[in-house]
Amino acid sequence: MSSLIGIQALSKSYGTQILFKGISFNINQGDRIGLLGPNGAGKTTLLKILMEIESSDEGVITKRRNLRVGYASQSPNFPELPIEDVLVQDIKNGNEHDLRTRARILLGKVQFTDHSQIASTLSGGWKKRLDIARALMHEPDVLILDEPTNHLDLEGILWLESFIQRERFTCITVSHDRYFLENVANKIVEINRCFPEGLLSLTGSLSDFMEHKEELLQAQVQKQKGLQSALRQEVEWLKRSPKARTTKSQSRIKNAYKMMDELSDIKQRNKVSKVKVDFTASDRETRKLIIGNNLSKTLGGKELFKGVNVTLSPGTRLGIVGKNGTGKTTLLRILANMLKQDIGTMKYAEDLSLVYFDQHREEIDPNVTLRRALSPIGDTVNYRGNEIHVNGWASKFLFSPERLELPVRCLSGGERARILIARLMLKPADVLFLDEPTNDLDIETLEVIEQSLNEFGGAVVLITHDRCLMDRVCNTIIGLGIGAEPEFFADYSQWESATLNVKEEKVSKEKIVKPKTTPSEKPKRLSYKEQRELDGMEEAIMNTESKLENLKAQLNDPKIASDSDRSLKLYQELADTEHELEKLFARWEELSSRVK
């Protein structure tokens, strides 16, 4: 594989805070790199250095001659212009007609249908899509994506996975979405001081990388033990030995000191710190904390959901899923007593403590110090009735005492997220309502939060685009936007299979029965017309899949790719066919579920 970008001995610091030091790796043609690292390791900074938005302190970056690099940022901003104009205005050179044709093709690829939409009014997920299209307008050889799944719903994430796989980009992506990286990346690079070179790179999937990383860290621990044992013998020899006079003795003394340095280095690398997350539960014995019956809500003339029945008890882990705009956050706010339903009743246990974590998150003054952000009043916080000094509280979230006077603006997005988690932990709760709590958090912190949520004694209601977190935490899923009324599922994978038509896994688990359903109720049998429809469904799906593959093959033909008008029509047809296939699978699932 030819190297597109070479990174040699790169270092970057902000004041006394070292982000990375002496890291080296290559980006080769065809690489789809997942870039990992703890919060504050400098992942976004590295991307900005590659884009020449920032400069490194030391090291060299070599790029293939005339290399074009596209960049989709973590938080894109757009002017009040139609989306097509936004794509065209960034390109300084080129024929107006050709640029607009290219823009329309790209907008079709990322599934925009109305090219006159004003960019600044788009939702977070659609802004992500537009930002990717904007990066692709430059026809990059390497595409750089910074947290591309943030603010995307599941449909958007699955689209992005398919898009990257189909287009076969060379790309480097910062993401903490474990399922996304597993499905997209063919090479993983992690910046982490626990590795000898400050970085570990492995060609393969995320699961391959995590297995290799675990083996490497275990080997480092064993090496530390071996060095400690060998060094003890050398120290004993030094204590017994007379003043070294011979060359051999001097060599042994030098070797002993070298072993001491090596042991000190490996001890530092093996010192693994984790965020200590432990949500405070009230340990209430009441079995029914919240009961919602027949909940319905309409906003702006659009019915979001109706007929929702929910009971939350200690140990309930309810996940709310659905496309953007189906009312996930609205339902969460109704259950949290922050918004009134149009129809239905809500009952709450007496003196219930509810804690809500907003996806937009409370604003932390960027000019306030880390000390004041963690402890707004005084130098202590009250955690479970105990006064803890801010230094000790900061250490639970991997902040060293010397960083306490840093302004919040100097912290990474993940570090700011850890401040909000710290604030959340100080509030005793019977029920935790979490709306997208995982944005910007590194994988190690996500795993600790998973464990803490599973150990929490109260109830949890969760909205997240992190499929792995939902799978590992939730024991009940409510899906919005599927039909006239919400549906309940036993787990997240079952909902994904039923609604997003994952062909490899057919739904076989029994769905959780909704509260008002009785065992005597039976599904309505298929009519003669519906049975005929079901009988022909397999052939219809196969034909549509064949049409899809044919369209993809045509788009990979260099002759067709060079014909902009033909490409535009084919991409529009491809989007229509993908939508048709989704509807076929949804209908197949619906009819199949009613067959005895």
XYZ file of C-alpha atoms in Angstrom:
596
model
C 0.000 0.000 0.000
C 1.265 3.470 -0.839
C 1.672 5.929 2.025
C -0.457 9.080 1.784
C 0.561 10.717 5.065
C 3.577 9.943 7.259
C 3.648 11.118 10.881
C 7.108 11.025 12.464
C 7.996 11.742 16.134
C 5.122 14.196 16.573
C 4.700 16.004 19.916
C 2.207 18.541 21.225
C 1.717 20.225 24.610
C -0.411 22.994 26.058
C 1.587 24.594 28.840
C 2.585 21.812 31.247
C -0.057 19.448 29.828
C 1.563 16.965 27.405
C -0.996 15.638 24.933
C 1.289 13.252 23.043
C 5.022 12.880 22.621
C 7.049 11.345 19.807
C 4.202 9.446 18.142
C 4.660 7.958 14.654
C 2.362 6.131 12.215
C 1.342 6.134 8.542
C -1.962 6.629 6.747
C -1.917 4.366 3.690
C -4.155 4.142 0.646
C -7.312 2.214 1.600
C -6.904 2.638 5.367
C -10.063 3.277 7.353
C -8.435 4.219 10.649
C -10.274 4.422 13.948
C -8.365 6.851 16.192
C -8.753 6.126 19.914
C -7.342 7.532 23.125
C -8.359 8.694 26.601
C -10.078 12.063 26.956
C -7.410 14.755 26.743
C -4.965 12.569 24.795
C -5.031 15.027 21.874
C -7.053 13.186 19.220
C -8.895 16.258 17.903
C -5.675 18.273 18.145
C -3.883 15.676 16.007
C -6.615 15.955 13.350
C -6.261 19.747 13.347
C -2.484 19.399 12.937
C -3.058 17.119 9.935
C -5.366 19.813 8.511
C -2.749 22.513 9.297
C -5.270 24.310 11.509
C -2.806 23.923 14.383
C 0.930 23.288 14.504
C 2.916 20.636 16.355
C 5.721 21.368 18.833
C 8.063 18.781 17.340
C 8.050 16.173 14.602
C 7.452 15.977 10.883
C 4.362 15.288 8.767
C 5.010 14.257 5.166
C 2.213 14.177 2.605
C 2.103 12.761 -0.876
C 2.490 15.486 -3.452
C -0.777 17.306 -4.308
C -2.609 15.352 -1.620
C -6.127 16.638 -0.918
C -7.515 16.253 2.613
C -11.171 16.760 3.602
C -12.249 17.517 7.172
C -15.640 17.096 8.851
C -15.429 18.713 12.285
C -16.934 17.704 15.597
C -19.336 20.678 15.749
C -19.992 22.072 12.245
C -21.480 25.533 11.737
C -23.215 26.761 8.604
C -24.386 30.152 7.273
C -27.998 30.974 6.430
C -27.706 29.722 2.866
C -29.329 26.916 0.871
C -27.374 23.682 1.332
C -26.333 23.537 -2.320
C -24.861 27.042 -2.091
C -22.972 26.071 1.074
C -21.176 23.306 -0.828
C -20.372 25.463 -3.833
C -19.159 28.560 -1.957
C -16.215 26.716 -0.368
C -14.644 25.901 -3.743
C -12.601 28.799 -5.090
C -11.800 27.376 -8.522
C -13.995 25.581 -10.996
C -16.833 25.930 -13.462
C -20.122 26.952 -11.802
C -22.174 24.307 -13.647
C -19.711 21.528 -12.836
C -19.556 22.545 -9.165
C -23.338 22.556 -8.811
C -23.583 19.179 -10.515
C -20.967 17.794 -8.109
C -22.853 19.340 -5.170
C -26.146 17.747 -6.261
C -24.494 14.335 -6.625
C -23.022 14.590 -3.128
C -26.294 15.806 -1.618
C -27.960 12.778 -3.217
C -25.314 10.494 -1.731
C -25.950 11.821 1.774
C -29.736 11.554 1.168
C -30.842 15.186 0.945
C -33.916 15.582 -1.253
C -34.616 19.331 -0.888
C -31.502 21.239 -1.984
C -33.054 24.598 -1.096
C -33.087 23.878 2.653
C -31.334 26.544 4.729
C -28.205 24.982 6.211
C -28.314 26.796 9.557
C -31.803 25.408 10.314
C -30.840 21.734 9.980
C -30.891 19.348 12.946
C -27.594 18.147 14.407
C -27.719 14.865 12.493
C -28.384 16.484 9.122
C -25.657 19.056 9.783
C -23.274 16.113 10.180
C -24.316 14.766 6.782
C -23.940 18.174 5.158
C -20.499 18.647 6.712
C -19.360 15.315 5.245
C -20.672 16.405 1.839
C -18.835 19.732 2.245
C -15.578 17.853 2.935
C -16.160 15.621 -0.103
C -16.655 18.649 -2.386
C -12.873 19.034 -2.293
C -12.549 15.493 -3.762
C -10.163 14.478 -0.958
C -7.692 11.621 -1.071
C -8.049 11.364 2.725
C -11.245 12.130 4.637
C -10.923 13.136 8.313
C -14.000 12.654 10.522
C -14.160 13.945 14.113
C -16.918 12.225 16.141
C -19.172 11.757 13.087
C -21.851 9.755 14.952
C -22.582 12.440 17.578
C -26.171 13.713 17.131
C -26.980 11.026 14.541
C -29.890 8.711 15.290
C -29.528 4.980 14.637
C -30.771 5.322 11.057
C -28.144 8.009 10.440
C -25.358 5.907 11.965
C -26.273 2.863 9.878
C -26.401 5.084 6.807
C -22.919 6.458 7.593
C -21.514 2.950 8.079
C -22.926 1.854 4.735
C -21.770 5.062 3.048
C -18.153 4.721 4.193
C -18.030 1.032 3.267
C -19.593 1.632 -0.152
C -17.492 4.641 -1.106
C -14.246 2.970 0.073
C -12.635 6.145 1.374
C -9.209 6.397 2.880
C -10.239 7.981 6.150
C -9.242 8.568 9.748
C -12.075 8.777 12.255
C -12.170 9.808 15.902
C -15.097 7.987 17.482
C -16.030 6.296 20.738
C -18.936 4.405 19.147
C -17.697 0.838 19.520
C -20.164 -0.813 17.138
C -19.507 1.854 14.494
C -15.730 1.331 14.671
C -16.156 -2.440 14.607
C -18.207 -2.196 11.399
C -16.176 0.497 9.602
C -12.504 0.521 10.634
C -9.869 -1.802 9.163
C -7.062 -0.317 11.268
C -7.024 1.015 14.840
C -4.577 3.574 16.243
C -4.670 4.489 19.934
C -2.773 7.408 21.479
C -2.030 6.419 25.054
C 0.926 6.868 27.370
C 0.542 3.283 28.589
C 2.255 2.129 25.366
C 6.072 2.186 24.988
C 5.962 4.526 21.966
C 2.962 6.489 23.240
C 0.859 4.869 20.532
C -0.354 1.430 19.424
C -1.357 0.675 15.822
C -2.891 -2.564 14.531
C -4.407 -3.543 11.190
C -7.712 -5.286 11.830
C -11.027 -4.711 13.588
C -11.649 -3.000 16.919
C -12.193 -6.362 18.649
C -8.851 -7.601 17.242
C -7.195 -4.453 18.562
C -8.747 -4.692 22.038
C -7.612 -8.314 22.334
C -4.071 -7.417 21.233
C -3.998 -4.412 23.588
C -5.009 -6.577 26.545
C -2.255 -9.084 25.732
C 0.317 -6.283 25.429
C -0.664 -4.703 28.748
C -0.593 -8.092 30.472
C 2.883 -8.711 29.036
C 3.986 -5.310 30.382
C 2.749 -6.265 33.848
C 4.676 -9.547 33.693
C 7.772 -7.700 32.478
C 7.487 -5.330 35.445
C 7.377 -8.281 37.835
C 10.418 -9.844 36.142
C 12.384 -6.585 36.325
C 11.485 -6.118 39.976
C 12.754 -9.610 40.808
C 15.981 -9.195 38.812
C 16.587 -5.734 40.240
C 16.233 -6.989 43.815
C 19.128 -9.394 43.177
C 21.235 -6.609 41.667
C 20.534 -4.282 44.594
C 21.552 -7.048 47.039
C 24.785 -7.523 45.046
C 25.448 -3.758 45.131
C 25.007 -3.726 48.905
C 27.436 -6.637 49.387
C 29.971 -5.702 46.711
C 33.068 -3.671 47.628
C 33.659 -0.487 45.653
C 33.719 -1.500 42.009
C 37.196 -1.540 40.553
C 36.991 -3.966 37.697
C 35.522 -3.240 34.280
C 33.119 -6.139 34.780
C 31.845 -4.716 38.078
C 31.422 -1.231 36.605
C 29.447 -2.716 33.711
C 27.178 -4.557 36.161
C 26.596 -1.365 38.157
C 25.642 0.531 34.971
C 23.293 -2.297 34.038
C 21.631 -2.144 37.474
C 20.962 1.581 37.091
C 19.650 0.989 33.578
C 17.241 -1.611 34.979
C 16.073 0.933 37.584
C 15.265 3.454 34.842
C 13.471 0.817 32.773
C 11.466 -0.348 35.798
C 10.463 3.236 36.616
C 9.312 3.771 33.020
C 7.281 0.567 32.838
C 5.694 1.229 36.258
C 4.513 4.595 34.967
C 3.026 2.992 31.854
C 1.309 0.261 33.879
C -0.308 2.773 36.210
C -3.835 2.499 34.806
C -6.299 5.081 36.148
C -10.045 4.885 35.629
C -12.828 7.321 36.306
C -14.684 6.325 39.465
C -18.378 6.667 38.609
C -20.899 5.646 41.272
C -24.359 7.170 40.968
C -25.991 7.842 44.323
C -29.217 5.867 44.827
C -31.698 6.587 47.615
C -32.274 2.827 48.179
C -36.037 3.409 48.244
C -38.004 0.197 48.851
C -41.114 1.294 46.909
C -41.613 -1.183 44.058
C -43.411 1.263 41.749
C -41.600 4.579 41.383
C -43.393 6.009 38.332
C -46.500 4.819 36.469
C -47.549 6.337 33.151
C -50.840 5.247 31.569
C -52.038 5.896 28.011
C -49.610 8.780 27.436
C -50.012 10.798 24.245
C -48.341 13.934 22.951
C -48.747 16.171 19.905
C -46.367 19.017 19.019
C -46.889 21.531 16.214
C -49.852 19.569 14.915
C -47.794 16.360 14.649
C -48.704 13.383 16.802
C -45.439 12.102 18.289
C -46.808 9.070 20.141
C -49.966 7.766 21.785
C -51.009 4.948 24.094
C -47.698 4.699 25.980
C -47.862 2.633 29.186
C -44.753 2.644 31.378
C -44.002 1.394 34.890
C -40.611 2.212 36.416
C -39.428 0.195 39.417
C -36.003 -0.190 41.075
C -33.888 -2.147 38.608
C -35.808 -1.014 35.509
C -33.447 -0.029 32.690
C -35.681 1.463 29.989
C -34.190 2.498 26.664
C -36.133 4.873 24.397
C -35.340 4.466 20.701
C -36.629 5.820 17.399
C -35.687 8.116 14.555
C -35.033 11.798 15.123
C -38.331 13.627 15.472
C -40.342 10.709 16.899
C -40.530 12.207 20.391
C -37.806 10.380 22.354
C -36.728 13.432 24.378
C -40.358 14.557 24.737
C -41.326 11.214 26.314
C -38.265 11.347 28.571
C -39.240 14.833 29.783
C -42.848 13.741 30.417
C -41.661 10.796 32.541
C -39.288 13.164 34.384
C -42.241 15.485 35.188
C -40.687 18.305 33.135
C -43.413 18.367 30.454
C -47.141 17.616 30.509
C -48.722 14.934 28.359
C -51.834 15.760 26.282
C -53.700 12.586 27.269
C -53.074 10.018 29.989
C -52.014 10.034 33.632
C -48.720 10.098 35.519
C -48.299 8.822 39.105
C -45.139 9.365 41.162
C -44.112 7.785 44.463
C -44.044 10.183 47.396
C -40.928 12.392 47.763
C -39.374 10.950 44.617
C -35.882 12.188 43.668
C -35.481 12.582 39.919
C -32.176 13.486 38.232
C -32.131 14.575 34.578
C -29.058 14.719 32.317
C -29.757 16.875 29.247
C -28.231 16.016 25.851
C -27.502 19.721 25.332
C -25.887 19.769 28.781
C -25.714 22.650 31.165
C -23.314 25.284 30.004
C -20.056 25.467 31.936
C -18.524 28.923 31.857
C -15.387 28.392 29.710
C -13.510 30.987 31.754
C -14.152 29.377 35.146
C -11.373 27.192 36.560
C -11.633 23.428 36.773
C -11.602 23.824 40.581
C -14.727 26.021 40.544
C -16.434 23.834 37.919
C -16.071 20.787 40.191
C -16.739 22.644 43.442
C -18.596 25.939 42.835
C -18.686 26.868 46.537
C -15.631 26.330 48.738
C -13.009 23.612 48.401
C -15.168 20.604 49.326
C -18.129 18.723 47.887
C -20.731 16.700 49.785
C -20.893 13.148 48.436
C -23.219 10.718 50.231
C -23.074 12.820 53.373
C -19.265 13.028 53.424
C -17.219 16.154 52.791
C -14.533 15.467 50.140
C -11.782 17.951 49.284
C -11.852 19.112 45.677
C -8.390 17.576 45.097
C -9.689 14.119 45.995
C -12.931 14.654 44.069
C -10.953 15.724 40.984
C -8.753 12.626 41.166
C -11.865 10.388 40.908
C -12.324 11.862 37.427
C -8.647 11.667 36.435
C -7.872 15.353 36.964
C -4.511 15.960 38.655
C -4.278 18.706 41.338
C -1.921 20.831 39.209
C -4.668 21.180 36.559
C -7.293 22.593 38.942
C -6.464 26.195 38.075
C -6.819 25.631 34.322
C -9.813 27.383 32.709
C -12.467 25.011 31.380
C -11.873 26.271 27.817
C -8.489 24.491 27.857
C -10.128 21.093 28.466
C -11.186 18.606 25.799
C -14.844 17.801 25.101
C -14.487 14.499 26.949
C -12.957 16.188 29.985
C -15.848 18.661 30.103
C -18.235 15.708 29.913
C -16.495 14.201 32.944
C -17.166 17.438 34.892
C -20.881 17.050 34.171
C -20.819 13.393 35.243
C -19.123 14.528 38.484
C -21.958 17.006 39.112
C -24.554 14.348 38.334
C -23.050 11.964 40.909
C -23.595 14.490 43.718
C -27.393 14.292 43.325
C -29.136 11.384 45.148
C -31.711 9.822 42.827
C -34.510 7.297 42.671
C -34.662 7.592 38.880
C -31.932 8.717 36.470
C -33.090 10.252 33.177
C -30.169 10.326 30.731
C -30.461 11.994 27.318
C -27.357 11.202 25.230
C -24.938 11.074 28.194
C -22.046 9.461 26.288
C -21.039 12.120 23.731
C -17.273 12.780 23.825
C -16.518 10.174 26.504
C -13.654 7.761 25.839
C -14.198 4.006 25.674
C -12.698 3.314 29.127
C -15.066 5.849 30.751
C -18.033 4.428 28.825
C -17.295 0.972 30.211
C -17.154 2.339 33.778
C -20.481 4.173 33.282
C -22.056 0.944 31.979
C -20.986 -0.868 35.130
C -22.208 1.952 37.384
C -25.625 2.122 35.705
C -26.025 -1.640 36.071
C -25.171 -1.384 39.778
C -27.428 1.650 40.420
C -30.219 0.713 42.836
C -32.939 2.871 41.293
C -34.470 3.030 37.816
C -32.768 4.335 34.674
C -34.397 5.791 31.548
C -31.880 6.193 28.726
C -31.704 7.755 25.281
C -28.427 7.125 23.480
C -27.095 6.521 19.979
C -24.440 4.249 21.531
C -25.782 0.818 20.576
C -23.214 -0.967 22.717
C -24.234 0.964 25.856
C -27.928 0.311 25.171
C -27.267 -3.408 24.665
C -25.284 -3.747 27.884
C -27.540 -1.651 30.158
C -31.193 -1.754 29.072
C -33.542 -4.632 29.933
C -36.580 -3.102 28.189
C -36.777 -1.071 24.980
C -39.640 1.136 23.837
C -39.575 1.959 20.128
C -41.215 5.130 18.812
C -42.203 5.928 15.254
C -42.731 2.313 14.146
C -46.502 2.367 13.893
C -49.518 4.107 15.343
C -48.536 3.043 18.865
C -45.116 2.396 20.449
C -43.825 -1.168 20.662
C -41.880 -2.835 23.460
C -38.924 -5.136 22.919
C -36.846 -7.386 25.143
C -33.555 -5.838 24.093
C -31.974 -3.363 21.714
C -30.870 -5.953 19.164
C -34.453 -7.181 18.806
C -35.673 -3.670 18.077
C -32.878 -3.109 15.552
C -33.739 -6.332 13.752
C -37.472 -5.597 13.694
C -37.322 -1.968 12.579
C -34.101 -1.501 10.641
C -34.200 -4.824 8.849
C -30.867 -6.344 9.771
C -31.068 -9.240 7.333
C -28.464 -11.379 9.072
C -30.472 -11.667 12.291
C -34.164 -12.520 12.046
C -36.255 -11.736 15.061
C -36.992 -14.941 17.036
C -37.322 -13.668 20.597
C -40.763 -13.075 22.056
C -41.549 -9.399 22.475
C -42.329 -8.038 25.937
C -46.114 -7.815 26.238
C -47.424 -4.311 26.722
C -49.089 -3.726 30.105
C -52.718 -3.822 28.875
C -52.311 -6.928 26.701
C -53.792 -10.150 28.106
C -52.707 -13.729 27.278
C -56.052 -14.359 25.575
C -55.412 -11.690 22.937
C -54.140 -13.211 19.688
C -52.580 -11.510 16.705
C -54.947 -10.865 13.828
C -54.583 -13.572 11.149
C -53.485 -12.678 7.633
C -56.103 -12.045 5.001
C -55.931 -13.933 1.690
C -54.446 -10.835 0.022
C -51.851 -10.393 2.769
C -50.841 -14.069 2.576
C -50.319 -13.709 -1.184
C -48.228 -10.606 -0.480
C -46.118 -12.506 2.080
C -45.620 -15.447 -0.305
C -44.131 -13.104 -2.912
C -42.101 -11.060 -0.450
C -38.912 -13.131 -0.631
C -38.744 -12.820 -4.415
C -39.469 -9.074 -4.232
C -36.650 -8.592 -1.707
C -34.210 -10.623 -3.813
C -35.085 -8.623 -6.931
C -34.650 -5.310 -5.102
C -31.307 -6.423 -3.650
C -30.185 -7.461 -7.131
C -31.220 -4.055 -8.492
C -29.268 -2.401 -5.672
C -26.104 -4.352 -6.454
C -26.461 -3.520 -10.152
C -26.715 0.194 -9.400
C -23.631 0.042 -7.161
C -21.708 -1.788 -9.906
C -22.638 0.905 -12.421
C -21.506 3.659 -10.059
C -18.132 1.917 -9.688
C -17.652 2.005 -13.470
C -15.077 4.754 -14.257
C -16.861 5.639 -17.507
C -20.133 6.287 -15.691
C -18.398 8.059 -12.789
C -16.972 10.576 -15.272
C -20.464 11.358 -16.597
C -21.856 13.757 -13.961
C -25.465 13.790 -15.251
C -25.622 9.973 -15.419
C -24.061 9.654 -11.955
C -26.583 12.068 -10.471
C -29.528 10.032 -11.820
C -27.994 6.762 -10.612
C -27.386 8.078 -7.081
C -30.969 9.294 -6.894
C -32.159 5.874 -8.089
C -29.843 4.196 -5.553
C -31.372 6.185 -2.669
C -34.912 5.328 -3.868
C -34.044 1.621 -4.153
C -32.474 1.512 -0.674
C -35.636 3.124 0.715
C -37.793 0.605 -1.180
C -35.751 -2.294 0.265
C -36.180 -0.931 3.801
C -39.964 -0.780 3.312
C -40.033 -4.349 1.985
C -38.177 -5.691 5.010
C -40.393 -3.688 7.381
C -43.511 -5.115 5.702
C -42.037 -8.634 5.735
C -41.362 -8.342 9.492
C -44.906 -7.077 10.084
C -46.583 -9.894 8.129
C -44.261 -12.621 9.457
C -44.988 -11.651 13.070
C -48.686 -12.411 12.502
C -48.173 -15.918 11.130
C -48.808 -18.718 13.641
